[in-house]
Amino acid sequence: MKYGIVAFPSKKLQDLANAYRKRYDPHYALITPHMTVKGVFEANDQEIEEVAKEVRNVTKKYKPFELNVSKVSTFAPITNTLYFKVDPSNELLALHEGLNSGNLKDDLDYTFVPHITIAQKLSSGEHDDIVGQLKMVGVNHSEIVDRLHLLYQLEDGSWTVYETFHLGEVN
Amino acid sequence: MKYGIVAFPSKKLQDLANAYRKRYDPHYALITPHMTVKGVFEANDQEIEEVAKEVRNVTKKYKPFELNVSKVSTFAPITNTLYFKVDPSNELLALHEGLNSGNLKDDLDYTFVPHITIAQKLSSGEHDDIVGQLKMVGVNHSEIVDRLHLLYQLEDGSWTVYETFHLGEVN
């Protein structure tokens, strides 16, 4: 089964992201707006219990952090994906490192660019049409994230929450 | 903001429900398959913290329960909704009562019929066309539910998880 760990931002920021996603993100219906902190990994029913314990061990060591988005960026030309860029604060980078090292080690072959996707799988034409406008409108929002969610994926591609982890708390 | 409390069944049962929901449930994209244990209620950001505490107090008192689905039923002629009927075990009824009484009291004007919706908002013609077949195919599945999730609704109607509660545990 496929799992991942994300932060769901506040309703306000999710609504804002969805205003774009509804039009520009084919994954719109599969998951609500989120920032991934541990990318997709495989685990079976037994393994995930161990993973969840380990995630709990990690998340209790980190405090709630400030999620600050201040601009719209693009991953083009790698992929035609637009996103709210999340400032890579030291707290967030440390949390990401904690969730992707030790017993939770992943073979990450890319740099962690914290973000909330608002458009993806665009054609180059679509991308080029909207990137300027979305960057100009921009985004400016800050909030405290105090919890992460471990999700699993259903056969149709949608994601269900398995568990919530409060940062800085034992549960 | 609108909140609700549900149990998400296992991936296996969710995939089965989604096979029908994809065709027959316009809410398919708004939430993954679930059994509601506390219907929609309103709360603001402060109130929900109190509610979450109270839910934690309640859920720690109840043990994981067996979720048993053994037939497809319909709410027609009240509404043209088809569902996997969940056996109303004493454990489940007690948990539902706990989440809808005391400080969590709701003015429930209906009887709790535990279920997982697989089709809704059908025309009478559609309903009558498929009800016989779905009942005949039926469903037969049993599993243990050990957690509930508190959700909130975004402006587009989709639901995001706010918090997980493990039955029988403090967190």
Coordinates of C-alpha atoms in Angstrom, one line a residue:
Chain A
M1 CA 0.0 0.0 0.0
K2 CA 1.2 3.5 -0.7
Y3 CA 1.7 6.0 2.1
G4 CA 2.8 9.6 2.4
I5 CA 3.0 12.3 5.1
V6 CA 1.6 15.8 4.6
A7 CA 0.6 18.9 6.4
F8 CA -2.9 20.2 5.5
P9 CA -2.9 24.0 5.9
S10 CA -5.8 26.0 7.3
K11 CA -9.1 26.1 5.6
K12 CA -8.3 29.6 4.4
L13 CA -5.2 28.6 2.6
Q14 CA -6.8 25.4 1.3
D15 CA -9.7 27.4 -0.1
L16 CA -7.3 29.7 -1.8
A17 CA -5.3 26.8 -3.3
N18 CA -8.5 25.1 -4.4
A19 CA -9.6 28.1 -6.4
Y20 CA -6.7 27.4 -8.7
R21 CA -6.6 23.6 -8.4
K22 CA -10.2 23.3 -9.4
R23 CA -9.2 24.6 -12.9
Y24 CA -5.6 23.6 -13.2
D25 CA -4.9 20.5 -11.2
P26 CA -6.2 17.1 -12.3
H27 CA -5.4 15.7 -8.8
Y28 CA -7.9 18.2 -7.4
A29 CA -10.4 15.5 -6.4
L30 CA -7.9 13.0 -5.1
I31 CA -6.6 15.0 -2.1
T32 CA -7.2 18.3 -0.5
P33 CA -4.4 21.0 -0.7
H34 CA -1.4 19.9 1.2
M35 CA 2.4 20.3 1.7
T36 CA 4.2 16.9 1.4
V37 CA 6.9 16.3 4.1
K38 CA 7.5 12.7 3.3
G39 CA 6.9 11.5 -0.3
V40 CA 5.2 8.3 -1.4
F41 CA 6.5 5.1 0.1
E42 CA 5.4 1.5 0.2
A43 CA 4.5 -0.4 3.4
N44 CA 2.3 -3.4 4.2
D45 CA -0.1 -3.6 7.1
Q46 CA 2.5 -4.7 9.6
E47 CA 5.2 -2.4 8.5
I48 CA 3.0 0.7 8.7
E49 CA 2.5 0.2 12.4
E50 CA 6.3 0.4 12.9
V51 CA 6.5 3.4 10.6
A52 CA 3.7 5.1 12.5
K53 CA 5.5 4.5 15.8
E54 CA 8.7 5.9 14.4
V55 CA 6.9 8.9 13.0
R56 CA 5.4 9.5 16.4
N57 CA 8.9 9.4 17.9
V58 CA 10.1 11.9 15.4
T59 CA 7.1 14.4 15.4
K60 CA 7.2 14.6 19.2
K61 CA 10.7 16.0 19.0
Y62 CA 9.7 18.9 16.8
K63 CA 7.6 22.0 17.7
P64 CA 4.8 23.5 15.7
F65 CA 6.3 25.6 12.9
E66 CA 5.4 28.7 11.0
L67 CA 4.3 27.9 7.4
N68 CA 4.9 31.0 5.4
V69 CA 3.9 31.3 1.7
S70 CA 5.0 34.5 -0.1
K71 CA 5.1 33.7 -3.8
V72 CA 3.9 31.5 -6.6
S73 CA 6.6 29.5 -8.3
T74 CA 7.0 26.9 -11.1
F75 CA 8.9 23.7 -11.4
A76 CA 9.1 24.2 -15.2
P77 CA 11.0 23.2 -17.3
I78 CA 11.3 20.0 -15.1
T79 CA 7.5 19.6 -14.9
N80 CA 4.8 22.1 -15.6
T81 CA 3.7 22.4 -12.0
L82 CA 2.8 25.7 -10.3
Y83 CA 2.8 26.0 -6.5
F84 CA 2.7 28.2 -3.5
K85 CA 6.3 28.3 -2.4
V86 CA 6.7 27.6 1.3
D87 CA 9.7 29.3 3.0
P88 CA 12.2 26.6 3.9
S89 CA 12.6 27.6 7.5
N90 CA 15.1 25.7 9.6
E91 CA 12.3 24.2 11.6
L92 CA 10.7 22.8 8.5
L93 CA 13.9 21.5 7.0
A94 CA 14.8 19.8 10.3
L95 CA 11.4 18.2 10.5
H96 CA 11.7 16.9 6.9
E97 CA 15.1 15.6 7.6
G98 CA 13.8 13.8 10.7
L99 CA 11.1 12.1 8.7
N100 CA 13.4 11.0 5.9
S101 CA 16.4 9.7 7.9
G102 CA 17.3 7.0 10.4
N103 CA 14.6 4.3 10.3
L104 CA 12.6 6.4 8.0
K105 CA 15.4 6.8 5.5
D106 CA 14.3 7.3 1.9
D107 CA 16.6 7.3 -1.1
L108 CA 15.8 10.9 -1.9
D109 CA 17.3 11.9 -5.3
Y110 CA 16.0 15.4 -5.1
T111 CA 16.2 18.5 -2.9
F112 CA 13.3 19.2 -0.7
V113 CA 11.4 22.2 -2.0
P114 CA 8.5 22.7 0.4
H115 CA 5.4 23.7 -1.6
I116 CA 1.6 23.5 -2.0
T117 CA 0.7 22.5 -5.6
I118 CA -1.9 24.7 -7.3
A119 CA -1.6 23.5 -10.9
Q120 CA 0.1 20.5 -12.5
K121 CA 0.2 18.3 -15.7
L122 CA -0.3 21.4 -17.7
S123 CA 0.7 21.5 -21.4
S124 CA 3.6 23.9 -22.0
G125 CA 1.2 26.2 -23.7
E126 CA -1.2 26.3 -20.7
H127 CA 1.7 26.7 -18.3
D128 CA 3.1 29.6 -20.2
D129 CA -0.3 31.2 -20.5
I130 CA -1.0 31.3 -16.8
V131 CA 2.4 31.4 -15.0
G132 CA 2.8 35.2 -15.4
Q133 CA -0.7 36.0 -14.1
L134 CA -0.5 33.6 -11.2
K135 CA 2.9 35.0 -10.2
M136 CA 1.6 38.5 -10.4
V137 CA -1.4 37.8 -8.3
G138 CA 0.9 36.0 -5.9
V139 CA 0.2 34.8 -2.4
N140 CA 1.0 36.1 1.0
H141 CA 0.0 34.1 4.0
S142 CA 1.4 32.8 7.3
E143 CA 0.1 30.3 9.8
I144 CA 1.2 27.8 12.4
V145 CA 1.2 24.1 11.5
D146 CA 0.9 22.0 14.6
R147 CA 0.1 18.6 13.1
L148 CA 1.0 16.2 10.3
H149 CA -1.1 13.4 8.7
L150 CA -0.1 10.0 7.5
L151 CA -2.2 9.1 4.5
Y152 CA -2.7 6.0 2.3
Q153 CA -3.8 5.8 -1.3
L154 CA -6.9 4.0 -2.6
E155 CA -7.0 2.1 -5.9
D156 CA -8.7 5.1 -7.6
G157 CA -5.8 7.3 -6.6
S158 CA -7.5 9.2 -3.8
W159 CA -5.9 9.6 -0.3
T160 CA -7.4 8.7 3.1
V161 CA -5.9 9.8 6.4
Y162 CA -4.6 7.0 8.5
E163 CA -3.3 9.0 11.5
T164 CA -2.6 12.4 12.8
F165 CA 0.6 13.4 14.6
H166 CA 0.7 16.5 16.8
L167 CA 4.1 18.2 16.7
G168 CA 5.8 18.4 20.1
E169 CA 3.3 15.9 21.7
V170 CA 3.6 12.2 22.4
N171 CA 0.4 11.2 20.6
Chain B
M1 CA -16.8 26.0 9.9
K2 CA -18.5 22.7 9.4
Y3 CA -17.2 19.6 11.1
G4 CA -18.1 15.9 11.3
I5 CA -16.7 12.7 12.8
V6 CA -16.3 9.5 10.7
A7 CA -14.6 6.1 10.6
F8 CA -12.7 5.4 7.4
P9 CA -12.9 1.7 6.8
S10 CA -9.9 -0.3 5.5
K11 CA -8.5 0.2 2.0
K12 CA -10.2 -3.0 0.9
L13 CA -13.7 -1.9 1.9
Q14 CA -13.1 1.7 0.6
D15 CA -12.0 0.3 -2.8
L16 CA -15.2 -1.8 -2.9
A17 CA -17.4 1.2 -2.0
N18 CA -15.6 3.4 -4.5
A19 CA -16.3 1.0 -7.4
Y20 CA -20.0 2.0 -6.9
R21 CA -19.4 5.5 -5.8
K22 CA -17.4 6.4 -8.9
R23 CA -20.6 5.8 -11.0
Y24 CA -23.4 6.5 -8.5
D25 CA -22.3 9.1 -5.9
P26 CA -21.8 12.8 -6.8
H27 CA -20.0 13.2 -3.5
Y28 CA -17.4 10.7 -4.7
A29 CA -14.6 13.3 -5.1
L30 CA -15.4 15.2 -1.9
I31 CA -14.6 12.5 0.7
T32 CA -13.3 8.9 0.7
P33 CA -15.8 6.2 1.7
H34 CA -16.7 6.5 5.4
M35 CA -19.2 5.8 8.1
T36 CA -20.4 8.9 9.9
V37 CA -20.6 8.6 13.6
K38 CA -21.3 12.3 14.3
G39 CA -23.2 14.3 11.7
V40 CA -22.3 17.8 10.5
F41 CA -22.0 20.4 13.2
E42 CA -20.8 24.0 13.3
A43 CA -17.9 25.2 15.4
N44 CA -15.5 28.1 15.3
D45 CA -11.7 27.9 15.7
Q46 CA -11.9 28.2 19.5
E47 CA -14.9 25.9 20.0
I48 CA -13.4 23.1 17.9
E49 CA -10.5 22.8 20.4
E50 CA -13.0 22.2 23.2
V51 CA -14.9 19.8 21.0
A52 CA -11.7 17.9 20.1
K53 CA -10.8 17.6 23.8
E54 CA -14.3 16.3 24.6
V55 CA -14.1 13.8 21.7
R56 CA -10.8 12.6 23.1
N57 CA -12.4 12.1 26.5
V58 CA -15.2 10.1 24.9
T59 CA -13.2 8.0 22.5
K60 CA -10.7 6.8 25.1
K61 CA -13.6 5.2 27.0
Y62 CA -14.6 3.0 24.1
K63 CA -12.7 0.0 22.7
P64 CA -12.0 -0.7 19.0
F65 CA -15.2 -2.3 17.6
E66 CA -16.0 -4.8 14.8
L67 CA -17.5 -3.2 11.7
N68 CA -19.6 -5.7 10.0
V69 CA -21.3 -5.1 6.6
S70 CA -23.5 -7.9 5.3
K71 CA -26.0 -6.3 2.9
V72 CA -26.8 -3.5 0.6
S73 CA -29.8 -1.4 1.6
T74 CA -31.6 1.7 0.5
F75 CA -33.0 4.8 2.3
A76 CA -35.7 5.1 -0.5
P77 CA -38.4 6.4 -0.5
I78 CA -36.9 9.0 2.0
T79 CA -33.9 9.6 -0.2
N80 CA -32.6 7.6 -3.2
T81 CA -29.5 6.6 -1.3
L82 CA -27.9 3.1 -1.4
Y83 CA -25.5 2.0 1.2
F84 CA -23.6 -0.9 2.8
K85 CA -25.5 -1.5 6.0
V86 CA -23.3 -1.6 9.0
D87 CA -24.6 -3.9 11.8
P88 CA -25.6 -1.7 14.7
S89 CA -23.6 -3.5 17.3
N90 CA -24.0 -2.5 20.9
E91 CA -20.4 -1.2 20.9
L92 CA -21.0 1.0 17.9
L93 CA -24.4 2.3 19.2
A94 CA -22.7 3.2 22.6
L95 CA -19.9 5.0 20.8
H96 CA -22.4 7.0 18.7
E97 CA -24.4 7.8 21.8
G98 CA -21.2 9.0 23.6
L99 CA -20.4 11.3 20.7
N100 CA -23.9 12.8 20.5
S101 CA -24.7 13.4 24.2
G102 CA -23.4 15.4 27.2
N103 CA -21.2 18.2 26.0
L104 CA -21.4 16.8 22.5
K105 CA -25.2 16.8 22.4
D106 CA -26.9 17.2 19.1
D107 CA -30.6 17.7 18.4
L108 CA -30.8 14.4 16.5
D109 CA -34.2 14.1 14.9
Y110 CA -33.5 10.8 13.3
T111 CA -32.4 7.3 14.3
F112 CA -28.8 6.3 13.9
V113 CA -28.5 3.9 11.0
P114 CA -24.8 3.1 10.6
H115 CA -23.9 2.9 7.0
I116 CA -21.4 3.5 4.2
T117 CA -23.0 5.3 1.3
I118 CA -22.3 3.9 -2.1
A119 CA -24.9 5.8 -4.2
Q120 CA -26.9 8.9 -3.7
K121 CA -28.9 11.7 -5.3
L122 CA -30.1 9.2 -7.9
S123 CA -33.3 9.8 -9.8
S124 CA -36.1 7.4 -8.9
G125 CA -35.6 5.7 -12.2
E126 CA -31.9 5.2 -11.7
H127 CA -32.5 4.0 -8.1
D128 CA -35.0 1.5 -9.2
D129 CA -32.8 0.3 -12.0
I130 CA -29.8 -0.6 -9.9
V131 CA -31.2 -1.3 -6.4
G132 CA -32.1 -4.9 -7.3
Q133 CA -28.7 -5.7 -8.8
L134 CA -26.7 -4.1 -6.0
K135 CA -28.7 -5.9 -3.4
M136 CA -28.2 -9.2 -5.2
V137 CA -24.4 -8.7 -5.5
G138 CA -24.5 -7.7 -1.8
V139 CA -21.5 -7.3 0.4
N140 CA -20.0 -9.4 3.2
H141 CA -17.0 -8.0 5.1
S142 CA -15.9 -7.6 8.6
E143 CA -13.0 -5.7 10.2
I144 CA -11.9 -3.9 13.3
V145 CA -12.2 -0.1 13.5
D146 CA -9.7 1.3 16.0
R147 CA -9.8 5.0 15.2
L148 CA -12.1 7.9 14.3
H149 CA -11.4 11.1 12.4
L150 CA -12.6 14.6 13.0
L151 CA -13.0 16.4 9.6
Y152 CA -13.8 19.9 8.4
Q153 CA -15.3 21.0 5.2
L154 CA -13.7 23.3 2.6
E155 CA -15.7 25.9 0.6
D156 CA -15.8 23.5 -2.4
G157 CA -17.5 20.9 -0.3
S158 CA -14.5 18.6 0.2
W159 CA -13.5 17.3 3.6
T160 CA -10.0 17.5 5.3
V161 CA -9.0 15.6 8.4
Y162 CA -8.4 17.7 11.4
E163 CA -7.5 15.0 13.9
T164 CA -7.4 11.3 14.5
F165 CA -8.7 9.7 17.7
H166 CA -7.7 6.2 18.7
L167 CA -10.4 4.2 20.4
G168 CA -9.4 3.2 23.9
E169 CA -6.3 5.4 24.0
V170 CA -5.7 8.8 25.6
N171 CA -4.5 10.4 22.4

